[in-house]
Amino acid sequence: MTPKFERHFSAAILLKSKGNIIMNSSDTLFRSNHTAPASGRRRFLVAGAASLAGIAVHTTSKAQPGEVVIGAVLPLTGPSASFGQNSWNALQYACEVANEAGGVKAMGGMKFRAVVADTQSQPEIAASQTEQLIRRGVTVLIGCNQSAASIISTQIAERAGVPFLTAYDIDPAITARGFKYTFRASPLIDAYARDMVTFVKALAEKNGKPLPKIVAFSENSIAGQSANKFIVQTAKSLGMEVVEAATYDVGKTQNFAPYISRFKAANAQAYIGHNRTADGILIVRTMKELGFNPAVMGGILGATSDPEFSKNLGADSNNIYASDSFSPELKIPGMAAITGRYAAKFGRPMDVGSATMFADLAVLWDSLERKKSLKPKDLRDAIASTELKPGDRGFFLLGGVKFNEVGDNARAGGMITVLRNGNNVPVFPNEVATTPGVYPKPNWS
């Protein structure tokens, strides 16, 4: 039996246990009964995922009567920790907003509660954590901010018959297997890549410049490899030259100088890639050090959509573009109050990853109001028939949502934003643009 812990912990702790970490929206930690495999047996630093001051560790996170328990499978540690921690904060906040609005009124005001299991950014650990959450009786699963992890977790959820809402995992493989319990509100990576390359072409032509030579440079994750594939496909279809499509070992590569030197020597005028935040920051700093300033720089989600990217780079992040489906500057009903409160609460603007957690909660909330049932099959059917407009129940992604036969969002909309003083400002397409794009990119600050 797992022992109970009575000791309290401070805001940033080093939990010395062989089990993995589960947290709920009341900031209570749970130690799972699962012992991680040898590769995962290490200590976990939990800092920034939630406010942990003055909390106790308990041993159960089972659903209580009269509540909807959401199981989040997220990376709170490891290379993807920044995305996972921010998504965890956003999910808790989304539950708070929904509960303040009365919860599920059709079910007597039933409240939402979230619990989280740390994947440590490792797909094999995501599998065991997903199984843990299912055994604990969660109503629905949300995850994983890592496509490789979601591919595995959705398979486990499908076998158990538990609805799974992806966070903003964008690889097509997740929904390409004919699963009935997997749903995704965000666009797919091919759409994001197509938007970015199309924008680069339009920007060059608008400014009377030749089409730039493109380099695709992404992490070697499933999402990163897919990003490169679709960047190259789209560029070639638009008559643009791709001088190189390269990948690097995510979480291991610390020296990007050989890559950047090669891109500079090849006279690449456009850089596009899918990179995690820490990598994206280091890549930009290396570009500046080596004097490589392409005419246009763009990211396929990842680093360029994370406020930490701009916070760390300062003025050097200005005029870098990002593919997105959300910006705090969009004119969506009810959004300004939520994003303003979010910024005050967490000290950073809401980003697309956080907005996606709100979108998933909106889908779940609306489904329960219509179906009035927590039974997995009933909930799955209700999710499949969801139709929401931007602004409905906190759904702030472009286009709204209506799921197709494979569980993807047929209404998912994408756009391009430009980084200006830490903000992702819409520049493309014209119907959402609030500022023009700049081409070529100005020199480094």
mmCIF file of C-alpha atoms in Angstrom, residues 16-333:
data_model
loop_
_atom_site.group_PDB
_atom_site.id
_atom_site.type_symbol
_atom_site.label_atom_id
_atom_site.label_comp_id
_atom_site.label_asym_id
_atom_site.label_seq_id
_atom_site.Cartn_x
_atom_site.Cartn_y
_atom_site.Cartn_z
ATOM 1 C CA LYS A 16 11.890 12.185 -3.619
ATOM 2 C CA SER A 17 9.790 9.263 -4.778
ATOM 3 C CA LYS A 18 9.930 6.536 -7.368
ATOM 4 C CA GLY A 19 6.333 7.106 -8.383
ATOM 5 C CA ASN A 20 5.170 9.772 -10.788
ATOM 6 C CA ILE A 21 3.356 12.936 -9.887
ATOM 7 C CA ILE A 22 -0.343 13.585 -10.126
ATOM 8 C CA MET A 23 -1.808 16.951 -9.179
ATOM 9 C CA ASN A 24 -5.363 18.154 -8.992
ATOM 10 C CA SER A 25 -6.934 21.551 -9.519
ATOM 11 C CA SER A 26 -7.002 22.172 -5.770
ATOM 12 C CA ASP A 27 -3.182 22.050 -5.944
ATOM 13 C CA THR A 28 -3.107 18.716 -4.099
ATOM 14 C CA LEU A 29 -0.347 16.341 -5.073
ATOM 15 C CA PHE A 30 -0.961 12.633 -5.539
ATOM 16 C CA ARG A 31 1.712 9.988 -5.713
ATOM 17 C CA SER A 32 0.755 7.278 -8.159
ATOM 18 C CA ASN A 33 1.030 3.592 -7.265
ATOM 19 C CA HIS A 34 2.856 3.023 -10.545
ATOM 20 C CA THR A 35 6.620 2.579 -10.371
ATOM 21 C CA ALA A 36 8.241 4.036 -13.464
ATOM 22 C CA PRO A 37 10.584 1.889 -15.563
ATOM 23 C CA ALA A 38 14.293 2.151 -14.838
ATOM 24 C CA SER A 39 14.742 4.943 -17.369
ATOM 25 C CA GLY A 40 12.082 6.969 -15.600
ATOM 26 C CA ARG A 41 13.139 6.381 -11.990
ATOM 27 C CA ARG A 42 14.397 9.774 -11.014
ATOM 28 C CA ARG A 43 13.388 12.748 -8.973
ATOM 29 C CA PHE A 44 11.005 15.265 -10.399
ATOM 30 C CA LEU A 45 11.185 19.004 -9.936
ATOM 31 C CA VAL A 46 7.747 20.557 -9.864
ATOM 32 C CA ALA A 47 7.941 24.315 -10.175
ATOM 33 C CA GLY A 48 5.554 26.616 -11.965
ATOM 34 C CA ALA A 49 2.971 23.957 -12.782
ATOM 35 C CA ALA A 50 0.790 25.118 -9.927
ATOM 36 C CA SER A 51 1.017 27.077 -6.705
ATOM 37 C CA LEU A 52 2.183 24.430 -4.246
ATOM 38 C CA ALA A 53 2.505 26.461 -1.071
ATOM 39 C CA GLY A 54 1.187 24.745 2.041
ATOM 40 C CA ILE A 55 -0.179 21.569 0.523
ATOM 41 C CA ALA A 56 -0.325 17.954 1.617
ATOM 42 C CA VAL A 57 0.339 14.815 -0.341
ATOM 43 C CA HIS A 58 -2.477 12.265 -0.404
ATOM 44 C CA THR A 59 -2.963 8.928 -2.102
ATOM 45 C CA THR A 60 -6.210 9.070 -4.033
ATOM 46 C CA SER A 61 -7.692 11.180 -6.810
ATOM 47 C CA LYS A 62 -10.822 9.151 -7.416
ATOM 48 C CA ALA A 63 -13.866 11.015 -8.657
ATOM 49 C CA GLN A 64 -16.221 12.258 -5.974
ATOM 50 C CA PRO A 65 -20.025 12.331 -6.408
ATOM 51 C CA GLY A 66 -21.276 15.397 -8.222
ATOM 52 C CA GLU A 67 -18.131 16.336 -10.122
ATOM 53 C CA VAL A 68 -16.620 15.943 -13.576
ATOM 54 C CA VAL A 69 -13.017 14.772 -13.263
ATOM 55 C CA ILE A 70 -10.707 15.622 -16.160
ATOM 56 C CA GLY A 71 -7.486 13.648 -16.409
ATOM 57 C CA ALA A 72 -4.667 15.672 -17.975
ATOM 58 C CA VAL A 73 -1.677 13.738 -19.334
ATOM 59 C CA LEU A 74 0.971 16.449 -19.646
ATOM 60 C CA PRO A 75 4.756 16.956 -19.503
ATOM 61 C CA LEU A 76 5.455 18.851 -16.279
ATOM 62 C CA THR A 77 9.139 17.934 -16.488
ATOM 63 C CA GLY A 78 11.553 17.197 -19.323
ATOM 64 C CA PRO A 79 12.115 19.048 -22.623
ATOM 65 C CA SER A 80 8.415 19.885 -23.087
ATOM 66 C CA ALA A 81 7.842 21.047 -19.507
ATOM 67 C CA SER A 82 7.233 24.673 -20.465
ATOM 68 C CA PHE A 83 4.284 23.716 -22.675
ATOM 69 C CA GLY A 84 2.942 21.196 -20.171
ATOM 70 C CA GLN A 85 3.063 23.482 -17.155
ATOM 71 C CA ASN A 86 1.378 26.323 -19.013
ATOM 72 C CA SER A 87 -1.333 23.997 -20.297
ATOM 73 C CA TRP A 88 -1.897 22.636 -16.796
ATOM 74 C CA ASN A 89 -2.323 26.154 -15.431
ATOM 75 C CA ALA A 90 -4.737 26.970 -18.252
ATOM 76 C CA LEU A 91 -6.842 23.861 -17.693
ATOM 77 C CA GLN A 92 -7.215 24.617 -14.000
ATOM 78 C CA TYR A 93 -8.166 28.189 -14.831
ATOM 79 C CA ALA A 94 -10.697 27.014 -17.439
ATOM 80 C CA CYS A 95 -12.310 24.772 -14.810
ATOM 81 C CA GLU A 96 -12.421 27.716 -12.413
ATOM 82 C CA VAL A 97 -14.152 29.927 -14.993
ATOM 83 C CA ALA A 98 -16.670 27.210 -15.881
ATOM 84 C CA ASN A 99 -17.440 26.518 -12.218
ATOM 85 C CA GLU A 100 -17.932 30.220 -11.531
ATOM 86 C CA ALA A 101 -20.475 30.243 -14.357
ATOM 87 C CA GLY A 102 -22.493 27.546 -12.616
ATOM 88 C CA GLY A 103 -20.822 24.375 -13.817
ATOM 89 C CA VAL A 104 -22.937 21.907 -15.781
ATOM 90 C CA LYS A 105 -26.350 23.411 -15.119
ATOM 91 C CA ALA A 106 -28.223 20.620 -16.882
ATOM 92 C CA MET A 107 -26.705 18.243 -14.314
ATOM 93 C CA GLY A 108 -27.525 20.273 -11.205
ATOM 94 C CA GLY A 109 -24.505 22.554 -11.346
ATOM 95 C CA MET A 110 -21.955 19.714 -11.439
ATOM 96 C CA LYS A 111 -18.444 21.120 -11.066
ATOM 97 C CA PHE A 112 -15.254 20.435 -13.014
ATOM 98 C CA ARG A 113 -12.094 19.186 -11.330
ATOM 99 C CA ALA A 114 -8.804 18.446 -13.086
ATOM 100 C CA VAL A 115 -6.042 16.033 -12.126
ATOM 101 C CA VAL A 116 -2.721 15.787 -13.936
ATOM 102 C CA ALA A 117 -0.157 13.047 -14.508
ATOM 103 C CA ASP A 118 3.401 13.995 -15.483
ATOM 104 C CA THR A 119 4.694 12.293 -18.639
ATOM 105 C CA GLN A 120 8.217 13.673 -18.117
ATOM 106 C CA SER A 121 8.081 14.359 -21.899
ATOM 107 C CA GLN A 122 8.455 10.605 -22.509
ATOM 108 C CA PRO A 123 5.824 8.708 -24.547
ATOM 109 C CA GLU A 124 6.379 5.433 -22.676
ATOM 110 C CA ILE A 125 5.626 7.147 -19.369
ATOM 111 C CA ALA A 126 2.578 8.820 -20.910
ATOM 112 C CA ALA A 127 1.222 5.307 -21.514
ATOM 113 C CA SER A 128 1.447 4.228 -17.884
ATOM 114 C CA GLN A 129 0.117 7.552 -16.629
ATOM 115 C CA THR A 130 -2.879 7.341 -18.963
ATOM 116 C CA GLU A 131 -3.663 3.896 -17.603
ATOM 117 C CA GLN A 132 -3.385 5.244 -14.045
ATOM 118 C CA LEU A 133 -5.859 8.031 -14.706
ATOM 119 C CA ILE A 134 -8.319 5.658 -16.358
ATOM 120 C CA ARG A 135 -8.137 3.308 -13.359
ATOM 121 C CA ARG A 136 -8.870 6.269 -11.096
ATOM 122 C CA GLY A 137 -12.127 6.830 -12.951
ATOM 123 C CA VAL A 138 -11.624 10.125 -14.792
ATOM 124 C CA THR A 139 -14.503 11.242 -17.007
ATOM 125 C CA VAL A 140 -12.356 12.372 -19.937
ATOM 126 C CA LEU A 141 -8.670 12.642 -20.828
ATOM 127 C CA ILE A 142 -6.797 15.652 -22.236
ATOM 128 C CA GLY A 143 -3.214 15.480 -23.517
ATOM 129 C CA CYS A 144 -0.376 15.365 -24.228
ATOM 130 C CA ASN A 145 1.413 18.408 -25.774
ATOM 131 C CA GLN A 146 3.679 15.882 -27.504
ATOM 132 C CA SER A 147 2.386 14.067 -30.580
ATOM 133 C CA ALA A 148 4.373 10.885 -29.923
ATOM 134 C CA ALA A 149 2.849 10.659 -26.439
ATOM 135 C CA SER A 150 -0.664 11.349 -27.713
ATOM 136 C CA ILE A 151 -0.376 8.610 -30.336
ATOM 137 C CA ILE A 152 0.178 6.114 -27.517
ATOM 138 C CA SER A 153 -2.220 7.619 -24.961
ATOM 139 C CA THR A 154 -5.112 7.785 -27.425
ATOM 140 C CA GLN A 155 -4.623 4.099 -28.206
ATOM 141 C CA ILE A 156 -4.990 3.264 -24.501
ATOM 142 C CA ALA A 157 -8.038 5.535 -24.183
ATOM 143 C CA GLU A 158 -9.631 3.956 -27.246
ATOM 144 C CA ARG A 159 -9.175 0.464 -25.836
ATOM 145 C CA ALA A 160 -10.725 1.556 -22.523
ATOM 146 C CA GLY A 161 -13.543 3.495 -24.208
ATOM 147 C CA VAL A 162 -12.669 6.827 -22.547
ATOM 148 C CA PRO A 163 -13.009 10.068 -24.584
ATOM 149 C CA PHE A 164 -9.666 11.748 -25.302
ATOM 150 C CA LEU A 165 -9.338 15.421 -26.324
ATOM 151 C CA THR A 166 -5.914 16.323 -27.650
ATOM 152 C CA ALA A 167 -4.216 19.430 -26.350
ATOM 153 C CA TYR A 168 -2.532 20.971 -29.367
ATOM 154 C CA ASP A 169 -0.850 17.909 -30.764
ATOM 155 C CA ILE A 170 -0.942 18.499 -34.478
ATOM 156 C CA ASP A 171 0.420 15.385 -36.190
ATOM 157 C CA PRO A 172 -2.123 13.794 -38.586
ATOM 158 C CA ALA A 173 -1.259 10.276 -37.366
ATOM 159 C CA ILE A 174 -3.184 10.839 -34.126
ATOM 160 C CA THR A 175 -6.577 10.811 -35.849
ATOM 161 C CA ALA A 176 -5.666 8.729 -38.911
ATOM 162 C CA ARG A 177 -6.322 5.341 -37.296
ATOM 163 C CA GLY A 178 -10.103 5.266 -37.290
ATOM 164 C CA PHE A 179 -10.459 5.745 -33.537
ATOM 165 C CA LYS A 180 -13.908 6.716 -32.216
ATOM 166 C CA TYR A 181 -12.929 8.272 -28.874
ATOM 167 C CA THR A 182 -10.207 10.721 -30.021
ATOM 168 C CA PHE A 183 -10.997 14.361 -30.892
ATOM 169 C CA ARG A 184 -8.838 17.352 -31.845
ATOM 170 C CA ALA A 185 -9.990 20.988 -31.875
ATOM 171 C CA SER A 186 -6.837 22.527 -33.370
ATOM 172 C CA PRO A 187 -5.710 22.493 -37.017
ATOM 173 C CA LEU A 188 -3.284 19.819 -38.216
ATOM 174 C CA ILE A 189 0.387 20.438 -38.846
ATOM 175 C CA ASP A 190 -0.023 20.309 -42.627
ATOM 176 C CA ALA A 191 -2.429 23.263 -42.424
ATOM 177 C CA TYR A 192 -0.049 25.226 -40.185
ATOM 178 C CA ALA A 193 2.871 24.570 -42.552
ATOM 179 C CA ARG A 194 0.794 25.471 -45.606
ATOM 180 C CA ASP A 195 -0.311 28.734 -43.972
ATOM 181 C CA MET A 196 3.267 29.744 -43.162
ATOM 182 C CA VAL A 197 4.794 28.961 -46.561
ATOM 183 C CA THR A 198 1.851 30.572 -48.392
ATOM 184 C CA PHE A 199 2.309 33.681 -46.264
ATOM 185 C CA VAL A 200 6.049 33.837 -47.012
ATOM 186 C CA LYS A 201 5.338 33.725 -50.735
ATOM 187 C CA ALA A 202 2.619 36.386 -50.473
ATOM 188 C CA LEU A 203 4.822 38.630 -48.344
ATOM 189 C CA ALA A 204 7.712 38.509 -50.828
ATOM 190 C CA GLU A 205 5.420 39.192 -53.790
ATOM 191 C CA LYS A 206 3.666 42.066 -51.996
ATOM 192 C CA ASN A 207 7.039 43.728 -51.457
ATOM 193 C CA GLY A 208 8.210 43.105 -55.014
ATOM 194 C CA LYS A 209 10.947 40.668 -54.003
ATOM 195 C CA PRO A 210 11.981 37.353 -55.615
ATOM 196 C CA LEU A 211 10.653 34.234 -53.938
ATOM 197 C CA PRO A 212 13.081 33.386 -51.123
ATOM 198 C CA LYS A 213 15.065 30.170 -50.861
ATOM 199 C CA ILE A 214 13.698 28.228 -47.892
ATOM 200 C CA VAL A 215 15.389 26.142 -45.225
ATOM 201 C CA ALA A 216 13.248 23.882 -43.013
ATOM 202 C CA PHE A 217 14.823 23.172 -39.615
ATOM 203 C CA SER A 218 12.894 21.260 -36.952
ATOM 204 C CA GLU A 219 13.370 18.969 -33.988
ATOM 205 C CA ASN A 220 13.407 15.264 -34.845
ATOM 206 C CA SER A 221 10.152 14.500 -33.046
ATOM 207 C CA ILE A 222 7.148 13.133 -34.928
ATOM 208 C CA ALA A 223 5.706 16.655 -35.156
ATOM 209 C CA GLY A 224 9.043 18.129 -36.228
ATOM 210 C CA GLN A 225 9.543 15.622 -39.007
ATOM 211 C CA SER A 226 5.985 16.195 -40.200
ATOM 212 C CA ALA A 227 6.550 19.953 -40.152
ATOM 213 C CA ASN A 228 9.566 19.621 -42.422
ATOM 214 C CA LYS A 229 7.688 17.269 -44.740
ATOM 215 C CA PHE A 230 4.805 19.686 -45.244
ATOM 216 C CA ILE A 231 7.027 22.780 -45.475
ATOM 217 C CA VAL A 232 8.896 21.128 -48.345
ATOM 218 C CA GLN A 233 5.726 19.880 -50.057
ATOM 219 C CA THR A 234 4.024 23.274 -49.918
ATOM 220 C CA ALA A 235 7.114 25.222 -50.987
ATOM 221 C CA LYS A 236 7.653 23.019 -54.038
ATOM 222 C CA SER A 237 3.976 23.241 -54.998
ATOM 223 C CA LEU A 238 4.290 27.049 -54.933
ATOM 224 C CA GLY A 239 7.449 27.072 -57.056
ATOM 225 C CA MET A 240 9.823 27.894 -54.194
ATOM 226 C CA GLU A 241 13.296 26.415 -53.787
ATOM 227 C CA VAL A 242 14.099 24.451 -50.611
ATOM 228 C CA VAL A 243 17.858 24.547 -50.015
ATOM 229 C CA GLU A 244 17.741 22.096 -47.087
ATOM 230 C CA ALA A 245 15.348 20.279 -44.739
ATOM 231 C CA ALA A 246 17.256 19.363 -41.582
ATOM 232 C CA THR A 247 16.406 17.968 -38.140
ATOM 233 C CA TYR A 248 18.293 17.825 -34.857
ATOM 234 C CA ASP A 249 18.110 15.705 -31.688
ATOM 235 C CA VAL A 250 15.600 17.425 -29.461
ATOM 236 C CA GLY A 251 16.732 17.790 -25.865
ATOM 237 C CA LYS A 252 20.290 16.806 -26.756
ATOM 238 C CA THR A 253 21.563 19.288 -29.336
ATOM 239 C CA GLN A 254 23.260 22.219 -27.617
ATOM 240 C CA ASN A 255 25.376 23.542 -30.490
ATOM 241 C CA PHE A 256 23.405 24.840 -33.466
ATOM 242 C CA ALA A 257 26.351 26.681 -35.045
ATOM 243 C CA PRO A 258 27.155 23.979 -37.654
ATOM 244 C CA TYR A 259 23.573 24.031 -38.905
ATOM 245 C CA ILE A 260 23.292 27.832 -38.985
ATOM 246 C CA SER A 261 26.630 28.191 -40.742
ATOM 247 C CA ARG A 262 25.457 25.757 -43.395
ATOM 248 C CA PHE A 263 22.159 27.614 -43.932
ATOM 249 C CA LYS A 264 24.012 30.914 -44.216
ATOM 250 C CA ALA A 265 26.466 29.495 -46.744
ATOM 251 C CA ALA A 266 23.544 28.174 -48.825
ATOM 252 C CA ASN A 267 22.094 31.705 -48.934
ATOM 253 C CA ALA A 268 18.770 30.660 -47.408
ATOM 254 C CA GLN A 269 16.483 33.709 -47.245
ATOM 255 C CA ALA A 270 13.620 32.101 -45.327
ATOM 256 C CA TYR A 271 13.868 29.996 -42.183
ATOM 257 C CA ILE A 272 10.852 27.922 -41.080
ATOM 258 C CA GLY A 273 10.794 25.245 -38.377
ATOM 259 C CA HIS A 274 9.071 23.494 -35.501
ATOM 260 C CA ASN A 275 11.186 23.882 -32.360
ATOM 261 C CA ARG A 276 10.599 23.652 -28.649
ATOM 262 C CA THR A 277 11.040 26.872 -26.720
ATOM 263 C CA ALA A 278 14.540 26.314 -25.320
ATOM 264 C CA ASP A 279 15.801 25.190 -28.722
ATOM 265 C CA GLY A 280 14.134 28.096 -30.513
ATOM 266 C CA ILE A 281 15.775 30.599 -28.174
ATOM 267 C CA LEU A 282 19.217 29.056 -28.676
ATOM 268 C CA ILE A 283 18.749 28.899 -32.460
ATOM 269 C CA VAL A 284 17.925 32.623 -32.651
ATOM 270 C CA ARG A 285 20.865 33.550 -30.444
ATOM 271 C CA THR A 286 23.163 31.463 -32.655
ATOM 272 C CA MET A 287 21.794 33.136 -35.783
ATOM 273 C CA LYS A 288 22.566 36.544 -34.342
ATOM 274 C CA GLU A 289 26.066 35.535 -33.217
ATOM 275 C CA LEU A 290 26.870 34.188 -36.695
ATOM 276 C CA GLY A 291 25.335 37.143 -38.533
ATOM 277 C CA PHE A 292 22.628 35.091 -40.229
ATOM 278 C CA ASN A 293 19.547 37.277 -40.628
ATOM 279 C CA PRO A 294 17.187 35.715 -43.200
ATOM 280 C CA ALA A 295 14.592 37.916 -44.889
ATOM 281 C CA VAL A 296 11.833 36.030 -43.095
ATOM 282 C CA MET A 297 11.755 33.739 -40.070
ATOM 283 C CA GLY A 298 8.740 31.673 -39.064
ATOM 284 C CA GLY A 299 7.788 28.951 -36.607
ATOM 285 C CA ILE A 300 5.208 26.176 -36.879
ATOM 286 C CA LEU A 301 3.695 26.456 -33.382
ATOM 287 C CA GLY A 302 6.241 25.523 -30.707
ATOM 288 C CA ALA A 303 8.694 28.204 -29.606
ATOM 289 C CA THR A 304 7.274 31.160 -31.529
ATOM 290 C CA SER A 305 3.839 30.646 -29.958
ATOM 291 C CA ASP A 306 5.221 30.534 -26.400
ATOM 292 C CA PRO A 307 5.505 33.886 -24.531
ATOM 293 C CA GLU A 308 8.721 32.614 -22.928
ATOM 294 C CA PHE A 309 10.380 32.834 -26.358
ATOM 295 C CA SER A 310 9.884 36.607 -26.531
ATOM 296 C CA LYS A 311 10.525 37.081 -22.831
ATOM 297 C CA ASN A 312 13.985 35.532 -23.146
ATOM 298 C CA LEU A 313 14.945 37.048 -26.510
ATOM 299 C CA GLY A 314 13.555 40.531 -25.994
ATOM 300 C CA ALA A 315 13.839 42.714 -29.109
ATOM 301 C CA ASP A 316 15.538 39.883 -31.012
ATOM 302 C CA SER A 317 12.170 38.120 -31.244
ATOM 303 C CA ASN A 318 10.526 41.062 -33.015
ATOM 304 C CA ASN A 319 9.380 40.449 -36.603
ATOM 305 C CA ILE A 320 9.584 36.663 -36.297
ATOM 306 C CA TYR A 321 6.383 35.009 -37.528
ATOM 307 C CA ALA A 322 4.320 32.214 -36.014
ATOM 308 C CA SER A 323 1.625 29.926 -37.331
ATOM 309 C CA ASP A 324 -1.290 30.084 -34.914
ATOM 310 C CA SER A 325 -4.989 29.523 -34.395
ATOM 311 C CA PHE A 326 -5.231 32.012 -31.511
ATOM 312 C CA SER A 327 -4.127 35.504 -30.563
ATOM 313 C CA PRO A 328 -5.265 37.630 -27.579
ATOM 314 C CA GLU A 329 -5.911 40.384 -30.149
ATOM 315 C CA LEU A 330 -8.651 38.474 -31.963
ATOM 316 C CA LYS A 331 -12.107 40.026 -31.677
ATOM 317 C CA ILE A 332 -13.982 37.082 -30.177
ATOM 318 C CA PRO A 333 -16.997 37.655 -27.889
#
